[in-house]
PDB file of C-alpha atoms and ligand atoms in Angstrom:
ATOM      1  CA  UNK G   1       0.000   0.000   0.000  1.00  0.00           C
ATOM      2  CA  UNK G   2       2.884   2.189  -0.612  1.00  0.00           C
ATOM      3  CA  UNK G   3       0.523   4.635  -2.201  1.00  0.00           C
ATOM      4  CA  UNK G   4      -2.018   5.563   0.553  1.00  0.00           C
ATOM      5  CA  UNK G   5      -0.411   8.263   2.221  1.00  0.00           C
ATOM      6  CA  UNK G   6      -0.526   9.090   6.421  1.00  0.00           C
ATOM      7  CA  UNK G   7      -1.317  12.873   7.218  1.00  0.00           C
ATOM      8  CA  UNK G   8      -2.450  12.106  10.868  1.00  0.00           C
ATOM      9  CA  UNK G   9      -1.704   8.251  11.960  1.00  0.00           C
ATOM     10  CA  UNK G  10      -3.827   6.256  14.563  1.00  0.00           C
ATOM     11  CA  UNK G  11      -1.647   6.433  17.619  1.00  0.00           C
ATOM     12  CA  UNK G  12      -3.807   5.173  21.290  1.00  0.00           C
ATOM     13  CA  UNK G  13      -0.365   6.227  23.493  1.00  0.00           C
ATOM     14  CA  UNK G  14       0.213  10.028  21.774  1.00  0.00           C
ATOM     15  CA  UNK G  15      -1.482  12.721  23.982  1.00  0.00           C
ATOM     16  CA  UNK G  16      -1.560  16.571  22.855  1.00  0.00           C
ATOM     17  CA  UNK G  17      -3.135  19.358  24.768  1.00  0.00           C
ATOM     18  CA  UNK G  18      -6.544  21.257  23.912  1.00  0.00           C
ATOM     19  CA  UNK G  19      -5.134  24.219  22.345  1.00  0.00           C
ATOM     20  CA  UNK G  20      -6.451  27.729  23.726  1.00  0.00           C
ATOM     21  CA  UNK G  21      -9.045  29.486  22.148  1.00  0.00           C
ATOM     22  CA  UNK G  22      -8.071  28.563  18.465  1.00  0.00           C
ATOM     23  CA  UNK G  23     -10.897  26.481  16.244  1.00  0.00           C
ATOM     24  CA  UNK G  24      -9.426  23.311  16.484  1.00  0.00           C
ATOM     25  CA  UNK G  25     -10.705  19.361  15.463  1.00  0.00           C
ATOM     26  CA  UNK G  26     -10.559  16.513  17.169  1.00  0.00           C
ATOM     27  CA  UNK G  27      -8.771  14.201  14.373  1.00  0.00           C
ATOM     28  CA  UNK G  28      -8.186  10.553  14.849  1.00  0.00           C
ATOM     29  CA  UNK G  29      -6.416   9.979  11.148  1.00  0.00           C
ATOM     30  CA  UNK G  30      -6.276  11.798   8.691  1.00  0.00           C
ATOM     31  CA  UNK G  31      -4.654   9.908   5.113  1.00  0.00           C
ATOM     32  CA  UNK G  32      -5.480  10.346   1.322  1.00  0.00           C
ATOM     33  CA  UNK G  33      -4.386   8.963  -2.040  1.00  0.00           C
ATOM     34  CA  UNK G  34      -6.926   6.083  -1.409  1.00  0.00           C
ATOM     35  CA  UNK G  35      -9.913   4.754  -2.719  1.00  0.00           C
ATOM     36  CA  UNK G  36     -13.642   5.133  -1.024  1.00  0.00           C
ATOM     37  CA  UNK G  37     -14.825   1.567   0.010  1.00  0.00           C
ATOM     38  CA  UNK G  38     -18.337   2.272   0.369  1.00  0.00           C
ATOM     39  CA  UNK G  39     -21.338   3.178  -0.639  1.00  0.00           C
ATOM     40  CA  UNK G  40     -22.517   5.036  -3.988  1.00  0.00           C
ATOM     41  CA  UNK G  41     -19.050   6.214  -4.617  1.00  0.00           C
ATOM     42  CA  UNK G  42     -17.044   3.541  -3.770  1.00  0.00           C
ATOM     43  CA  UNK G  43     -13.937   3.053  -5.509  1.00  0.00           C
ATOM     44  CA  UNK G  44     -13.602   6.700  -6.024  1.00  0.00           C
ATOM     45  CA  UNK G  45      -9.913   8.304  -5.120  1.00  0.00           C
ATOM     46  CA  UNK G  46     -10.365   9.736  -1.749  1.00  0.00           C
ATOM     47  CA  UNK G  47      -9.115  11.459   1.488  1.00  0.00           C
ATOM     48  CA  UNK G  48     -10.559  10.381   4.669  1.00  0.00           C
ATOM     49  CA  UNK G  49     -10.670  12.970   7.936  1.00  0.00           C
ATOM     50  CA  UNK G  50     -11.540  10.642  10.610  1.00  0.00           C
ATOM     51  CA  UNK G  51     -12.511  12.403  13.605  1.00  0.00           C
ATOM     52  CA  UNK G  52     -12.868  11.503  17.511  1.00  0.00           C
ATOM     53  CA  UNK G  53     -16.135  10.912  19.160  1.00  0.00           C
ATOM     54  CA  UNK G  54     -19.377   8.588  18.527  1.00  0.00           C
ATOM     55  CA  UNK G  55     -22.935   9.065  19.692  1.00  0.00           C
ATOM     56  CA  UNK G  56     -23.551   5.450  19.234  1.00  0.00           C
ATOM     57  CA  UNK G  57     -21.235   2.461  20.547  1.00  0.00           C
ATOM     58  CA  UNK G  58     -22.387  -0.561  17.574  1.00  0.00           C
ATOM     59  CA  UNK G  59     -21.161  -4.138  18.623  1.00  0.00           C
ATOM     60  CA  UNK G  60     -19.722  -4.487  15.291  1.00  0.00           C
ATOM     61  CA  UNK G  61     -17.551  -1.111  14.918  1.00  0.00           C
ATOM     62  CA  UNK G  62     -14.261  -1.907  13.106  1.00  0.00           C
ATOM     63  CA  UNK G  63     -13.349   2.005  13.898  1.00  0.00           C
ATOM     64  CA  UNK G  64     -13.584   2.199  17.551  1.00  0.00           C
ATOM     65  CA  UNK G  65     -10.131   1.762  18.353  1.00  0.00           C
ATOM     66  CA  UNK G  66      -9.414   4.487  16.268  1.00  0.00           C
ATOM     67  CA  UNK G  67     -12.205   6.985  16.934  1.00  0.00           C
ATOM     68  CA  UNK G  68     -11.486   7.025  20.256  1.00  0.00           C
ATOM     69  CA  UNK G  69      -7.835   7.764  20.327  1.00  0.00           C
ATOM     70  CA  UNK G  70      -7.920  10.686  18.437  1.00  0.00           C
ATOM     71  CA  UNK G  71      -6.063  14.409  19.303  1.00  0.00           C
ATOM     72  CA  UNK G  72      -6.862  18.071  18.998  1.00  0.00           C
ATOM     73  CA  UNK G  73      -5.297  20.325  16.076  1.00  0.00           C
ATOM     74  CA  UNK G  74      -6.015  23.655  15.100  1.00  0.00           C
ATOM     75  CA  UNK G  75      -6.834  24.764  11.864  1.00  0.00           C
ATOM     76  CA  UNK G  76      -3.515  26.273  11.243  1.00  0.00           C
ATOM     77  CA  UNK G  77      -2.141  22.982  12.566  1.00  0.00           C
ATOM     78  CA  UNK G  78      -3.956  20.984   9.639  1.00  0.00           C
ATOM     79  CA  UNK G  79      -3.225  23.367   7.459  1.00  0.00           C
ATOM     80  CA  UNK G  80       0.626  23.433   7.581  1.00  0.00           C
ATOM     81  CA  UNK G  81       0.667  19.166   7.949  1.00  0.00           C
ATOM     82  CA  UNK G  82      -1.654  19.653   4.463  1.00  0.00           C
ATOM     83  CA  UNK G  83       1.105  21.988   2.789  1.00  0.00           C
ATOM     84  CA  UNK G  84       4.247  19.878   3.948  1.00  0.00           C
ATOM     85  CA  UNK G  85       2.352  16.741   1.473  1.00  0.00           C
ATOM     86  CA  UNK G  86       0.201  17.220  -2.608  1.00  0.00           C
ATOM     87  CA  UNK G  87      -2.885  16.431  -0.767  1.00  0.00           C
ATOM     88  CA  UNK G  88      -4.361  19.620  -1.745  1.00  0.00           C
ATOM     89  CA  UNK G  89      -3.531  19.078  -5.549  1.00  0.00           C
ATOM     90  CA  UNK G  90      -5.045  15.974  -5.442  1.00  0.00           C
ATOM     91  CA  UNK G  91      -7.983  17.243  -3.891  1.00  0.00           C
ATOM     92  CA  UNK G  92      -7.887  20.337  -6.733  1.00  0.00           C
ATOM     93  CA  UNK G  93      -7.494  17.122  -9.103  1.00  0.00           C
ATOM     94  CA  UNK G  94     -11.156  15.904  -7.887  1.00  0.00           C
ATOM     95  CA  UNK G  95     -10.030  13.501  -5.004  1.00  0.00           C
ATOM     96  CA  UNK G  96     -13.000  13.438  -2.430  1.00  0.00           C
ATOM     97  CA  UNK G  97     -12.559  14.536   1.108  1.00  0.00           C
ATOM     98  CA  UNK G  98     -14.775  12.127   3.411  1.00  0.00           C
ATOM     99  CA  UNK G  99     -15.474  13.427   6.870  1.00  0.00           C
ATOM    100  CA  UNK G 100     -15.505  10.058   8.914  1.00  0.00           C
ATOM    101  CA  UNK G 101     -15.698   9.142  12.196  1.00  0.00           C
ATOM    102  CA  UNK G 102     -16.477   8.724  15.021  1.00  0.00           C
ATOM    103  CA  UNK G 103     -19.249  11.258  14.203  1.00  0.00           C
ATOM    104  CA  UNK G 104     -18.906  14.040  11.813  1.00  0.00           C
ATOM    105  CA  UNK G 105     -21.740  15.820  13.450  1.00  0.00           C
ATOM    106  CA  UNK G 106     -20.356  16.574  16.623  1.00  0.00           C
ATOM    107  CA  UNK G 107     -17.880  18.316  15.196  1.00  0.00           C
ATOM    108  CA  UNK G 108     -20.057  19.974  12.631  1.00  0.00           C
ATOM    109  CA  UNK G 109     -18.854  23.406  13.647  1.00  0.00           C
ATOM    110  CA  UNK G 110     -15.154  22.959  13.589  1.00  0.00           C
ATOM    111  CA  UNK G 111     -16.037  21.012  10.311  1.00  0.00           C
ATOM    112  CA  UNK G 112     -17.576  23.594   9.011  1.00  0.00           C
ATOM    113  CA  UNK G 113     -15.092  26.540  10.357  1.00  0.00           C
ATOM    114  CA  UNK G 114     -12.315  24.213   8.624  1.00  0.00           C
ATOM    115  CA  UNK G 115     -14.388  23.899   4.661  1.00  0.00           C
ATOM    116  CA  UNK G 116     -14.845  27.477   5.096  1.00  0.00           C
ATOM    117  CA  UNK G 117     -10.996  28.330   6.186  1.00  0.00           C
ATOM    118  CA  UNK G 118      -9.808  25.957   3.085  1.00  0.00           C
ATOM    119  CA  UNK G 119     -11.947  27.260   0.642  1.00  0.00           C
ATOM    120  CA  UNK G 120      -9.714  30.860   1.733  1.00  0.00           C
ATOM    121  CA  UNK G 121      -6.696  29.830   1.528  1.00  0.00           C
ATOM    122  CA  UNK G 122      -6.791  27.148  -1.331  1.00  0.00           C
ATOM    123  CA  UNK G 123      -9.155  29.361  -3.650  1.00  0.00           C
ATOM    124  CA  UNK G 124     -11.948  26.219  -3.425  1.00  0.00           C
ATOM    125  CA  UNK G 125     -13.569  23.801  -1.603  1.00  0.00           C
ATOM    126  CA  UNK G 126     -12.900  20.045  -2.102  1.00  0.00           C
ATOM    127  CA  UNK G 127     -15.987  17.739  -3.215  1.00  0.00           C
ATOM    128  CA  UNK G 128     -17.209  16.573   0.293  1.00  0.00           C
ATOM    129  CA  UNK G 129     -18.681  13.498   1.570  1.00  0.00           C
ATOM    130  CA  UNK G 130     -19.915  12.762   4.992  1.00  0.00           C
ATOM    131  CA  UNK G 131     -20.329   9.944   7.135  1.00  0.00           C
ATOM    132  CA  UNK G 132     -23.465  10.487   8.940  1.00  0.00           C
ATOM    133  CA  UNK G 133     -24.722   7.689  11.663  1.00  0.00           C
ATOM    134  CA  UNK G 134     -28.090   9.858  11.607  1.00  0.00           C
ATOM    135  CA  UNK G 135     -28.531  11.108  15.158  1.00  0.00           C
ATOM    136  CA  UNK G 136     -27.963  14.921  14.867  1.00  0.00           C
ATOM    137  CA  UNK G 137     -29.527  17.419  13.016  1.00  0.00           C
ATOM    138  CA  UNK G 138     -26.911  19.373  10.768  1.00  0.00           C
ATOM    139  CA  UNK G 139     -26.546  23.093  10.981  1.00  0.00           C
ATOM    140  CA  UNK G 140     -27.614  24.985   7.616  1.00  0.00           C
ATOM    141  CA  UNK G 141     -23.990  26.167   7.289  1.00  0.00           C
ATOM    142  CA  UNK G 142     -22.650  22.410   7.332  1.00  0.00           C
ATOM    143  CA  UNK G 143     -25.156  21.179   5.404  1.00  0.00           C
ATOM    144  CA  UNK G 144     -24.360  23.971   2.744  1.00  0.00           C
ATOM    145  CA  UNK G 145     -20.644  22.498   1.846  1.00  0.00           C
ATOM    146  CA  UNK G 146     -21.549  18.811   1.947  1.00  0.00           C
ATOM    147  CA  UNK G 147     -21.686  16.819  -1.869  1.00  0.00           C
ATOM    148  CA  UNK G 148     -22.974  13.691  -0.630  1.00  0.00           C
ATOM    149  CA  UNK G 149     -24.293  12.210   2.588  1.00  0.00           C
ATOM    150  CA  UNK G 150     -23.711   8.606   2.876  1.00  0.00           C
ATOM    151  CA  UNK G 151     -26.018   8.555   6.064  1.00  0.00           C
ATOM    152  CA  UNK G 152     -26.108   4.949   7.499  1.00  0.00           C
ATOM    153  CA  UNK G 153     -28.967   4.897  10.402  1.00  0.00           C
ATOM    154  CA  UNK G 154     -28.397   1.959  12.680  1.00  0.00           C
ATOM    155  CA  UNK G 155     -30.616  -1.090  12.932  1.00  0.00           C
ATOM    156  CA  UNK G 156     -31.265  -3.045  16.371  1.00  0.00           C
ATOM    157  CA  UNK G 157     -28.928  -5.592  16.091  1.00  0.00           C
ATOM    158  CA  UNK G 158     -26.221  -2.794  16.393  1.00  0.00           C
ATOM    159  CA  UNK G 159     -26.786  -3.235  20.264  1.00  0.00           C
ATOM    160  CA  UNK G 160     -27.356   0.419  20.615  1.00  0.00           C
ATOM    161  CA  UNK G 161     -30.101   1.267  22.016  1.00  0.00           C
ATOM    162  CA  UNK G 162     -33.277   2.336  20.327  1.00  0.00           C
ATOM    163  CA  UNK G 163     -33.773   6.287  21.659  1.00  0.00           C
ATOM    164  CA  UNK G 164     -30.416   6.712  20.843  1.00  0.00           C
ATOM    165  CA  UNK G 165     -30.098   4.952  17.014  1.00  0.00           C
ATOM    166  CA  UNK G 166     -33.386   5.721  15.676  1.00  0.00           C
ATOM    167  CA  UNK G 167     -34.612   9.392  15.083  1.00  0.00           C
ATOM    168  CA  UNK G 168     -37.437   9.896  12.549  1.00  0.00           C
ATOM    169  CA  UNK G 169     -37.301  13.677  12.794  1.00  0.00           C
ATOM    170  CA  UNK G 170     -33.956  13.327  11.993  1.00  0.00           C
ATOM    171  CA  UNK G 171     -34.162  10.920   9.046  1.00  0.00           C
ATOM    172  CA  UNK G 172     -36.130  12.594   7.272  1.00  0.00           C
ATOM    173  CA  UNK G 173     -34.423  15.908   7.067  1.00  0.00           C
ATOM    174  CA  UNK G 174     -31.535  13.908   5.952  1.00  0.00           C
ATOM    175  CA  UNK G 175     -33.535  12.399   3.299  1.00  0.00           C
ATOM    176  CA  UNK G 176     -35.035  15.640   1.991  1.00  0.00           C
ATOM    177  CA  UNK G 177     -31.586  16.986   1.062  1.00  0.00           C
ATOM    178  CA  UNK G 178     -30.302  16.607  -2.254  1.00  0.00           C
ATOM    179  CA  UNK G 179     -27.553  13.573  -2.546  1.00  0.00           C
ATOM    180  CA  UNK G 180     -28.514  11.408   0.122  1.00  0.00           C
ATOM    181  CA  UNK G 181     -28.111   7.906   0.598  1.00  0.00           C
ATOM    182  CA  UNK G 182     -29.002   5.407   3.314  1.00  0.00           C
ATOM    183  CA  UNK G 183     -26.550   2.732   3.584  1.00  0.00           C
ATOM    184  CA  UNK G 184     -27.313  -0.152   5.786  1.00  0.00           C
ATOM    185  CA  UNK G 185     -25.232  -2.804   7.559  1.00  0.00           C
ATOM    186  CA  UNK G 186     -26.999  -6.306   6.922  1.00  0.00           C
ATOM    187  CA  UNK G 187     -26.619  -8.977   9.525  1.00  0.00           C
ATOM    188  CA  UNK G 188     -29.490 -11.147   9.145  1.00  0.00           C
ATOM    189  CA  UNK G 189     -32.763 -11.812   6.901  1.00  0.00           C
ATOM    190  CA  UNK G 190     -35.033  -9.870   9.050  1.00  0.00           C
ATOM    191  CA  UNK G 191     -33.347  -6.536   8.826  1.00  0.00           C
ATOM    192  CA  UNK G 192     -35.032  -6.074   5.765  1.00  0.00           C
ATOM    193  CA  UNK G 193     -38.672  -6.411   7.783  1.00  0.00           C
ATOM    194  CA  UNK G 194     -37.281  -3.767   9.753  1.00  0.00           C
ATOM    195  CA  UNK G 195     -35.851  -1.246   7.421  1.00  0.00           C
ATOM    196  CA  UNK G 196     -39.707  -1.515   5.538  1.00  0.00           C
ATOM    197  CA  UNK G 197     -41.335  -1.217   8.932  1.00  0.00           C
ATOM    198  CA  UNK G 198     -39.341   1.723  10.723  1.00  0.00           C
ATOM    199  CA  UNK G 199     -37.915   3.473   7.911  1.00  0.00           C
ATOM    200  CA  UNK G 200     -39.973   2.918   4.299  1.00  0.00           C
ATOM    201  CA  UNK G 201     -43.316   2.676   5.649  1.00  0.00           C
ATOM    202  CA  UNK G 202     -43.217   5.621   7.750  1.00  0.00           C
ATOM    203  CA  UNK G 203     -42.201   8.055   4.681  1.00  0.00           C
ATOM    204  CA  UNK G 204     -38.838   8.853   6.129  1.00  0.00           C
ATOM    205  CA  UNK G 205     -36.730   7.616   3.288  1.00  0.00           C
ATOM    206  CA  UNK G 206     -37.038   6.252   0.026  1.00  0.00           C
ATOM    207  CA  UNK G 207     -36.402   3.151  -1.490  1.00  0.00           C
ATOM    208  CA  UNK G 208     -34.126   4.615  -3.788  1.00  0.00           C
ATOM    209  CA  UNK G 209     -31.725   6.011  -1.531  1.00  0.00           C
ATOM    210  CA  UNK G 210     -31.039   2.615   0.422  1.00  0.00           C
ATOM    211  CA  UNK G 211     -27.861   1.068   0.035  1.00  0.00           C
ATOM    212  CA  UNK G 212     -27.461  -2.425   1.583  1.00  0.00           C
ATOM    213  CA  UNK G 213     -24.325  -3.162   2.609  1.00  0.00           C
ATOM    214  CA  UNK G 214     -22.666  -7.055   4.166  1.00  0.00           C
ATOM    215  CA  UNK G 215     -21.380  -7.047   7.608  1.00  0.00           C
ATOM    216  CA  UNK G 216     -17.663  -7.650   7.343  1.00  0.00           C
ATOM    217  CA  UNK G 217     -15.125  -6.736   9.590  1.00  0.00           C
ATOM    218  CA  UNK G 218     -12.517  -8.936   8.138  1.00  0.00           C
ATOM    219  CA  UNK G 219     -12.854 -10.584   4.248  1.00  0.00           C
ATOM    220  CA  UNK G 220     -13.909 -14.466   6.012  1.00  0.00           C
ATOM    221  CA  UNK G 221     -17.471 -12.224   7.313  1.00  0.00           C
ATOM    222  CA  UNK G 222     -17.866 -10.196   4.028  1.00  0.00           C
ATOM    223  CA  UNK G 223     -17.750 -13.517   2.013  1.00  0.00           C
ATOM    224  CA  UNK G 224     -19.672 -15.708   4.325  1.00  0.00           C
ATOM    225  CA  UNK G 225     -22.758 -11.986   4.569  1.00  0.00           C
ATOM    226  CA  UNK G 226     -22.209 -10.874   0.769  1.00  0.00           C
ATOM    227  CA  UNK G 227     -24.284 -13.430  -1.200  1.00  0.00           C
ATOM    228  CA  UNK G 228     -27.543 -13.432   1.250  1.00  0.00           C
ATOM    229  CA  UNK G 229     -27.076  -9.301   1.053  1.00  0.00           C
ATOM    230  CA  UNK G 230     -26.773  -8.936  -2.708  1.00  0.00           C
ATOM    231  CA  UNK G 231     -29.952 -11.618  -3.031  1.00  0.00           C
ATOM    232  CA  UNK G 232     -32.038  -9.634  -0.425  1.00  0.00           C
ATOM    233  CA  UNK G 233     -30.764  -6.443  -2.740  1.00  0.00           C
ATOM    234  CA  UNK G 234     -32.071  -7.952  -6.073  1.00  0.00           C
ATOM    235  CA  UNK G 235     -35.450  -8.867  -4.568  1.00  0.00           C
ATOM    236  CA  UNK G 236     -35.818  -5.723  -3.073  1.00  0.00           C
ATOM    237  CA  UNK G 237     -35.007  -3.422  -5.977  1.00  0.00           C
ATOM    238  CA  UNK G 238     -32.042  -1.773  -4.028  1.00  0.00           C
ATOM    239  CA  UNK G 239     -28.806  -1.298  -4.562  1.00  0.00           C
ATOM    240  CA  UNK G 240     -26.050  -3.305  -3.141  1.00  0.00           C
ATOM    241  CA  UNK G 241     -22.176  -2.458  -2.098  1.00  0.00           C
ATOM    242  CA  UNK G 242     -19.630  -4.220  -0.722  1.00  0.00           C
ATOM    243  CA  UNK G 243     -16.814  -2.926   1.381  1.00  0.00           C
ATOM    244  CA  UNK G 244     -13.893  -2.657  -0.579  1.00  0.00           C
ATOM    245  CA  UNK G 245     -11.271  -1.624   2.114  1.00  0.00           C
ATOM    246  CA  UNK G 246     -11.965  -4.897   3.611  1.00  0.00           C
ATOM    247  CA  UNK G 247     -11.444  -6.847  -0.190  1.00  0.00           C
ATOM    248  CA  UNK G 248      -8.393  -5.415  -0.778  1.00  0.00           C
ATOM    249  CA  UNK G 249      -6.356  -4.299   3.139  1.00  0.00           C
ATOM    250  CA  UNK G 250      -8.607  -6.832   5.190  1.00  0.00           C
ATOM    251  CA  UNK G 251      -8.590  -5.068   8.673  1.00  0.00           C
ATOM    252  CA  UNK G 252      -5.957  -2.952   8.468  1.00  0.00           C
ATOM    253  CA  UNK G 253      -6.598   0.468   9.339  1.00  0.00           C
ATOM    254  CA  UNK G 254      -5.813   3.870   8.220  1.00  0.00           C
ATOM    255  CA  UNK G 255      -6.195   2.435   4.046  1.00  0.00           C
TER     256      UNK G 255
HETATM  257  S1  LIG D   1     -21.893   4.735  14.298  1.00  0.00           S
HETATM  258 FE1  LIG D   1     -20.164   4.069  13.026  1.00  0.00          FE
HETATM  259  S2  LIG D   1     -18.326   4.853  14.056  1.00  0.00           S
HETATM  260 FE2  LIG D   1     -20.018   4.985  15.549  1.00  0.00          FE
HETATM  261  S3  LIG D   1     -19.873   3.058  16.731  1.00  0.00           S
HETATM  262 FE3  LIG D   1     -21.328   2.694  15.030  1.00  0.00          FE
HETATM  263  S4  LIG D   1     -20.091   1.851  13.333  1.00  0.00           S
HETATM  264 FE4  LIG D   1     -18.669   2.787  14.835  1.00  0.00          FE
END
């Protein structure tokens, strides 16, 4: 993987200090020159900003590890690690910038304070996806600089609990904006009954924006999930996606 190139790296023993008053991010990684393994755009070249903090706590996270070790940088701080690397040509040249976490959307104002402070000092603003697990409501202002949402609402068997996973209010706002998509995580058969019962037959989404998606944390899952996932997607008139990080790195992070 010689190509995929570190920014910020994943490090659980590397403590920095809040900084003063200066906007700053909580960033657990932070590496481009990579490919997006998800969703509607996945294999598109990509940069992933992977910041700290998660409102939900899913059994089956393959991030937490990561998420949860992250640091605080300022702007400025990002900034000058940016200029020292050609992350912002390639993100000129059309790479996508996903903001991952963790959750995106508690750090929607420092997100936002950072699009805005790029689009200043680089002279535009990169295309932007978002990771969005659904349980916030996004500021105007954020929502104004995001391309795509890849929203991906959690089911029950993510072991979080229901209050806290499931927000109708919030779903559909997220589906009423223009480029979003619902990606779920398919364990089992009966997700499906419960995607139509919580989520289609209420009106909060539509069955055009749902992506289903294989639990896989490591390539022996995805193969054993991917076949009952991409049959329950044909019958279903919905699309399918795999997860391509896991095809290609297995469980390595930070790819
Ligand atoms: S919402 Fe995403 S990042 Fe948060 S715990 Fe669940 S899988 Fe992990």
């Amino acid at each position: 993987m010689h190509y995929v190139k570190t920014i910020i790296a994943s490090n659980p023993d590397f403590e920095k200090p809040l900084p003063g008053n200066k906007p700053y991010l909580e960033v657990a990684e932070f590496f481009y020159d990579t490919i997006q393994g998800e969703g509607i755009n996945l294999g598109q070249p990509a940069a992933f900003l992977r910041v700290k903090h998660c409102t939900q706590n899913c059994w089956w996270c393959d991030t937490k590890a990561v998420w949860r070790a992250g640091n605080p940088y300022t702007l400025e701080e990002l900034f000058e690690l940016m200029d020292a690397t050609d992350l912002v040509e390639k993100l000129q040249r059309g790479q996508h910038l996903i903001l991952t976490g963790g959750s995106p959307l508690k750090q929607q104002k420092g997100l936002t304070l950072f699009l805005q402070a790029f689009r200043e000092r680089y002279g535009f603003k990169p295309f932007t996806e978002v990771e969005n697990e659904c349980t916030l409501m996004p500021d105007p202002e954020f929502a104004s600089l995001v391309d795509v949402w890849n929203n991906s609402p959690k089911l029950s068997h993510s072991g979080n609990p229901d209050k806290l996973r499931y927000r109708p209010e919030i779903l559909k706002h997220m589906a009423s904006l223009p480029n979003a998509w619902f990606k779920f995580v398919i364990v089992l058969e009966k997700d499906w009954q419960e995607i139509e019962r919580d989520f289609l037959q209420p009106g909060l989404i539509q069955r055009r924006q749902i992506i289903l998606m294989p639990l896989g944390g490591d390539r022996t899952e995805l193969h054993h999930n991917r076949e009952m996932v991409v049959a329950m997607a044909i019958r279903e008139t919905v699309r399918y996606c795999s997860r391509e990080h896991i095809e290609l790195w297995n469980k390595k992070t930070g790819v």
